[in-house]
XYZ file of C-alpha atoms in Angstrom:
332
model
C 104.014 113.006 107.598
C 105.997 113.575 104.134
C 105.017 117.091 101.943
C 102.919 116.803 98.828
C 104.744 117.699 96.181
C 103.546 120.313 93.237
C 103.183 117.370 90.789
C 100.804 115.333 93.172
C 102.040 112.638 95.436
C 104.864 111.382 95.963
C 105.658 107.530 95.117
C 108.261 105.205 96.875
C 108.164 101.709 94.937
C 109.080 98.471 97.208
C 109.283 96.089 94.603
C 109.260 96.049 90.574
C 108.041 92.587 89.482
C 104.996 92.353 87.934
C 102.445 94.174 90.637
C 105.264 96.516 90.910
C 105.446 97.792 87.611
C 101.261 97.658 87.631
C 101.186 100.360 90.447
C 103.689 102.375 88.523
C 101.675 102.451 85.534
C 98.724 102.974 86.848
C 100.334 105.708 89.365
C 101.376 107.893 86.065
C 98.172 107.343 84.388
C 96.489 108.967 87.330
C 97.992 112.170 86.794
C 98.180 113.174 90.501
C 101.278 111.133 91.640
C 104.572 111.402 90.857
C 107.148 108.115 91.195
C 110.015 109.640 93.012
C 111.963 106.437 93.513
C 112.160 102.462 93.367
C 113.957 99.897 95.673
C 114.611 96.141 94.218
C 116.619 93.795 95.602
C 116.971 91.895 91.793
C 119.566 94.431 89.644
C 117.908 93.885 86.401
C 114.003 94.574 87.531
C 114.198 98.291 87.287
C 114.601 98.123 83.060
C 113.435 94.814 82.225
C 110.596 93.570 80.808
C 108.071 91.735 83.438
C 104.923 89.614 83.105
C 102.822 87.166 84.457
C 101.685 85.703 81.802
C 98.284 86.293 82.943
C 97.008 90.020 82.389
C 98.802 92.755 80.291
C 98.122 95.458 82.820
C 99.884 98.286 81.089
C 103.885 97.454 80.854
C 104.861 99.680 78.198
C 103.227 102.462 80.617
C 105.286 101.561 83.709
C 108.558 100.884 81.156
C 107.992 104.683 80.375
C 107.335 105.921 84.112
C 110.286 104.057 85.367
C 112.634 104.802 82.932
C 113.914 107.884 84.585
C 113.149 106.464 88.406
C 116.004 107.151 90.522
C 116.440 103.577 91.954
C 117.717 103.858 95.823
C 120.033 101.870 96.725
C 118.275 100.753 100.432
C 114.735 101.060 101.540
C 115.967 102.904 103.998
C 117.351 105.358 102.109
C 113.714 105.305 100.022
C 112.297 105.845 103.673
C 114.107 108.395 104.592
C 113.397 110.667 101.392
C 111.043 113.493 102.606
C 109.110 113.914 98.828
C 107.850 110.729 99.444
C 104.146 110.347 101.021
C 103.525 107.035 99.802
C 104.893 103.537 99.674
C 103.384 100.783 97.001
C 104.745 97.868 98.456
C 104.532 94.300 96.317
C 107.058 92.024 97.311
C 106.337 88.439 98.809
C 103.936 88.341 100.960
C 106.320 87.269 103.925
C 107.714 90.784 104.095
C 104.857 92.848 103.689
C 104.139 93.231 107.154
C 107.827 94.304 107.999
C 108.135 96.969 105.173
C 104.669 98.688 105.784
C 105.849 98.742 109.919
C 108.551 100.070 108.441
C 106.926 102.965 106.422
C 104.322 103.688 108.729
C 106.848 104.972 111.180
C 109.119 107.237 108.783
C 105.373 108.815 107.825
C 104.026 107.480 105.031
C 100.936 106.183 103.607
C 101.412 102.717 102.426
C 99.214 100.351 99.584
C 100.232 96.346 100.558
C 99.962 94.220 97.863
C 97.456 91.226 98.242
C 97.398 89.244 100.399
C 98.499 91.586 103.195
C 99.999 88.266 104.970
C 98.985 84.927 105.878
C 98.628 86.026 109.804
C 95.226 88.436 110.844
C 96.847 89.361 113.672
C 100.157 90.494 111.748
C 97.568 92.540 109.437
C 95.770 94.110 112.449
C 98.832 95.492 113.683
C 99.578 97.155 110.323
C 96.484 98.514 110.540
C 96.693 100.019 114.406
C 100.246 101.576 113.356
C 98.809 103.301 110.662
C 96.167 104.900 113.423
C 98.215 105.437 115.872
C 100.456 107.843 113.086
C 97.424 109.463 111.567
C 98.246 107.821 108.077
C 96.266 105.560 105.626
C 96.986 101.897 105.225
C 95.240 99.923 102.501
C 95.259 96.613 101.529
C 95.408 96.463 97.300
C 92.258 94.225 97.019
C 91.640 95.172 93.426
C 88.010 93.654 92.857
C 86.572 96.063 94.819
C 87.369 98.359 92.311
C 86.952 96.652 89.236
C 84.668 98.122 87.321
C 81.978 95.459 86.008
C 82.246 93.829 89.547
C 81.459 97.976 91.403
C 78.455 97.911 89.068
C 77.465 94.418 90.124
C 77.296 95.242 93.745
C 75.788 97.785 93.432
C 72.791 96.048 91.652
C 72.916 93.677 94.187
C 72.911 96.195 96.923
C 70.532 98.067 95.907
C 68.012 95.205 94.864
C 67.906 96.285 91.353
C 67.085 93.476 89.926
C 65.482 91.355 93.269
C 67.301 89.613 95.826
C 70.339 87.020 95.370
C 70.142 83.754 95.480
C 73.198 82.021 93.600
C 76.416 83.173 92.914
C 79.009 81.278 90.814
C 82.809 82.513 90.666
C 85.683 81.382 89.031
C 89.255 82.347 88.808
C 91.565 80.158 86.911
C 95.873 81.152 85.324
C 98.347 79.310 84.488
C 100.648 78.511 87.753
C 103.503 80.892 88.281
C 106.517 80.475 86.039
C 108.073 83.324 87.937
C 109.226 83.399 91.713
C 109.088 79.978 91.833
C 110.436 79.899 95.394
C 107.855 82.407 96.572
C 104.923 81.293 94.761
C 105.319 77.207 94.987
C 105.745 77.473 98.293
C 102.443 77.229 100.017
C 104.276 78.418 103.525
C 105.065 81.452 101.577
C 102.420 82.097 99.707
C 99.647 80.539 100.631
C 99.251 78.423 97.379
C 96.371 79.454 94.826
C 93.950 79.557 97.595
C 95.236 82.215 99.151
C 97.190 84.447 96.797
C 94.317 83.570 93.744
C 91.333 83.064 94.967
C 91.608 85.816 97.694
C 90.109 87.852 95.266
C 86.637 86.514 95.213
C 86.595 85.820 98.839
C 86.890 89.020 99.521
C 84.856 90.206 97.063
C 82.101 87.703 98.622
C 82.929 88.871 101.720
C 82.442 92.403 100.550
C 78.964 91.707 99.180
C 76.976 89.223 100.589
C 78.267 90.081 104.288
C 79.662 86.869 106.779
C 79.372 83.265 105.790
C 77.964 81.283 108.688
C 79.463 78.195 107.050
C 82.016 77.073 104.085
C 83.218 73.888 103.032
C 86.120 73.519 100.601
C 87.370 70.682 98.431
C 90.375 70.490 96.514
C 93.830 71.664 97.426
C 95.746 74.350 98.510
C 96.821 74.585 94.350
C 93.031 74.200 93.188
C 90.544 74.848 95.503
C 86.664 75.243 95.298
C 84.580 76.506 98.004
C 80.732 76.557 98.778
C 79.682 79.651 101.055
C 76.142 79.083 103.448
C 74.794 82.360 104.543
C 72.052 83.589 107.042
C 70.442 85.712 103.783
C 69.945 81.488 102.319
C 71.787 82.545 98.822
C 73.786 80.074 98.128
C 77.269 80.670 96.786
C 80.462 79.111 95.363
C 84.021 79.951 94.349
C 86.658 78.242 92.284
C 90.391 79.160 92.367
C 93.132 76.939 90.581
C 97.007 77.771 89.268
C 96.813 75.533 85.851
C 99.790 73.850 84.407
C 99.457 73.805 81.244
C 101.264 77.218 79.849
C 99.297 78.271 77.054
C 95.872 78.269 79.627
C 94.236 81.597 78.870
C 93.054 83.366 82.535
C 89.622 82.597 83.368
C 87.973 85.476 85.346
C 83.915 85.172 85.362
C 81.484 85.462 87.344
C 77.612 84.526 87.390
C 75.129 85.924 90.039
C 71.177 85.095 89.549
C 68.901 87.447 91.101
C 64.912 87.276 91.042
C 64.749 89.791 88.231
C 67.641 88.345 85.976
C 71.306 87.077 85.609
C 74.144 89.111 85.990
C 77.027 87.229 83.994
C 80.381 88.397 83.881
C 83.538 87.079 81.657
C 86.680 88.706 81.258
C 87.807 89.247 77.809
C 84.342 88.478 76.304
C 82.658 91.071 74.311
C 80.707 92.607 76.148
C 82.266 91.656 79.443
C 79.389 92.190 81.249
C 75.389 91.452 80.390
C 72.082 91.030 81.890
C 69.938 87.287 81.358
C 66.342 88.040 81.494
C 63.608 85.779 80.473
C 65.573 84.260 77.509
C 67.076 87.831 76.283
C 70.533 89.100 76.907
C 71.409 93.007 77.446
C 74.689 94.129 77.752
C 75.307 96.654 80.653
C 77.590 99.353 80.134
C 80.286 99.968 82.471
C 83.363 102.587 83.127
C 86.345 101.445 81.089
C 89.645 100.789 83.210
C 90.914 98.462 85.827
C 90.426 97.671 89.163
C 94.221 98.228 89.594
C 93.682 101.962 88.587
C 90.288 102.071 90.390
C 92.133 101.153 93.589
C 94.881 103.626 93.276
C 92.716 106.222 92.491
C 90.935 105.630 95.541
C 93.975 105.800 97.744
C 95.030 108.849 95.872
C 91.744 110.243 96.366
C 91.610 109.514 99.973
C 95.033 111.153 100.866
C 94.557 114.028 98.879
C 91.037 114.612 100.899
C 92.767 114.460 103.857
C 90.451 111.185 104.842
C 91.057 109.510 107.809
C 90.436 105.455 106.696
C 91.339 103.996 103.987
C 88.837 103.102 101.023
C 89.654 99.317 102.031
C 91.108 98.848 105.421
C 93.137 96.458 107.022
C 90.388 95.336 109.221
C 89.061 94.500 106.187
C 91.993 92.201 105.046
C 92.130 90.468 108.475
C 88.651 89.247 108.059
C 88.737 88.648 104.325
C 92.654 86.546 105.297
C 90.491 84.656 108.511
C 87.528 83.680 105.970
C 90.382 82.087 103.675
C 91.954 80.594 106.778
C 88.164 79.034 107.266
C 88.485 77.582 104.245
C 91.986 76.430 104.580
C 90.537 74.257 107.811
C 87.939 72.793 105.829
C 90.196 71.876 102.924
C 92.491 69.845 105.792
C 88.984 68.208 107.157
């Protein structure tokens, strides 16, 4: 297993598109890593400007921290450098499972971009490598740590305001102008069903536990799923790539409980309230990102010394079969 360096962890970047350059801002706002070096196959990637049109998730921060990256020349090379403990790795989704292999057995940790792959087995065997070398492997399933949604399970878990019994969830962007030949490709990358709306499957997954039963309609490019559950709450999900390119992302979420309505919107001020008996409260909750949240978990985690990852790959292999589920029921 790689040293820690002095300055906190040491960072290997696999990838500088536009999750790329989100880990590397949000690994030097954390002030306990340290970006050692970058790999990326595209020349230009390294200094220029990235987006996806969908979230501004700090690119003037990872312009700064990259700025002075040394860029490696293989991922071998990256591999093989001893200061690094870490690999963020967010290229397609059809290499993930190579590169983390890959990492796992020079010694590092590794975070794999959503989703992990298309294949639970493939993501299993990501996650036994990772055992087998002592290290932590964790899937970078941001809504976990996003900071409305940690304070909405958390009601929910604890019962604070009764039990469940709807949940509404939408997730809605314009469709990829960028990596075309990735993202179009539904082989590749799954379509909107997978690499979109993974997010609040998992996040369902996360919260309300197995479904017994889902039925999808749609397509693979706009796809909205009901969820049955033993509990009897009564769930749904909607996950679409929009043409038009001026659509403004859509991230809400609405979850009615016995003693009120959680209601969630992204970009709405506040983001976040409470519906009870005709009056609104907004709930406060941490400022930030889930993309920092998970980071600082990992960083947390390997600075411990912990043995599992905040979010393992177990984890991803169920949340990727549930999606698979749904995949079924879409071709039904």
């Amino acid at each position: 297993m790689s040293a820690l360096p002095s300055q906190g962890i040491g960072v290997g970047l696999i990838g500088l598109g536009f999750m790329g350059r989100t880990h590397a801002a949000c690994f030097a706002a954390s002030g306990r890593a340290h970006i050692i070096a970058a790999f990326e196959r595209n020349p230009d990637a390294l200094h220029a400007a990235t987006g996806a049109n969908n979230l501004d998730t700090g690119s003037a921060l990872a312009a700064a921290a990259l700025a002075h990256t040394r860029r490696a020349t293989s991922i071998d090379e990256l591999l093989a450098d001893a200061r690094i403990a870490l690999v963020s790795i967010t290229t397609p989704t059809d290499s993930h499972v190579e590169l983390a292999l890959r990492a796992l057995e020079a010694g590092k940790h590794v975070l794999v971009e959503k989703p992990v792959s298309l294949d639970p087995a493939a993501i299993r065997r990501i996650g036994a490598c990772a055992t087998a070398h002592g290290l932590l492997a964790m899937p970078a399933h941001c809504m976990r740590f996003w900071p409305s949604w940690v304070v909405m399970r958390e009601a929910l878990q604890s019962e604070y305001y009764g039990r469940p019994f709807r949940a509404r969830f939408q997730r809605m962007g314009q469709a990829p102008s960028w990596s075309k030949d990735f993202y179009l490709d539904d082989a590749r990358s799954g379509g909107a069903a997978i690499d979109l709306h993974i997010h609040d499957a998992d996040y369902i997954r996360d919260v309300f536990g197995e479904p017994t039963a889902v039925h999808a309609k749609g397509s693979r490019r706009h796809i909205q799923t009901t969820y049955s559950f033993a509990s009897g709450v009564h769930v749904e999900a909607e996950g679409a790539w929009v043409d038009d390119a001026a659509f403004e992302f859509v991230m809400a979420a609405v979850i009615e409980c016995e003693r009120g309505t959680l209601d969630f919107r992204l970009g709405r001020e506040p983001e976040l309230v409470l519906t009870r008996e005709g009056v609104s409260t907004q709930i406060a909750v941490p400022t930030g990102s889930g993309y920092e949240g998970e980071i600082n978990a990992l960083l947390d985690a390997i600075l411990s010394g912990a043995r599992a990852a905040p979010v393992s790959m177990e984890d991803a292999a169920k949340t990727q079969e549930l999606l698979n589920r749904e995949l079924a029921s879409l071709a039904q």
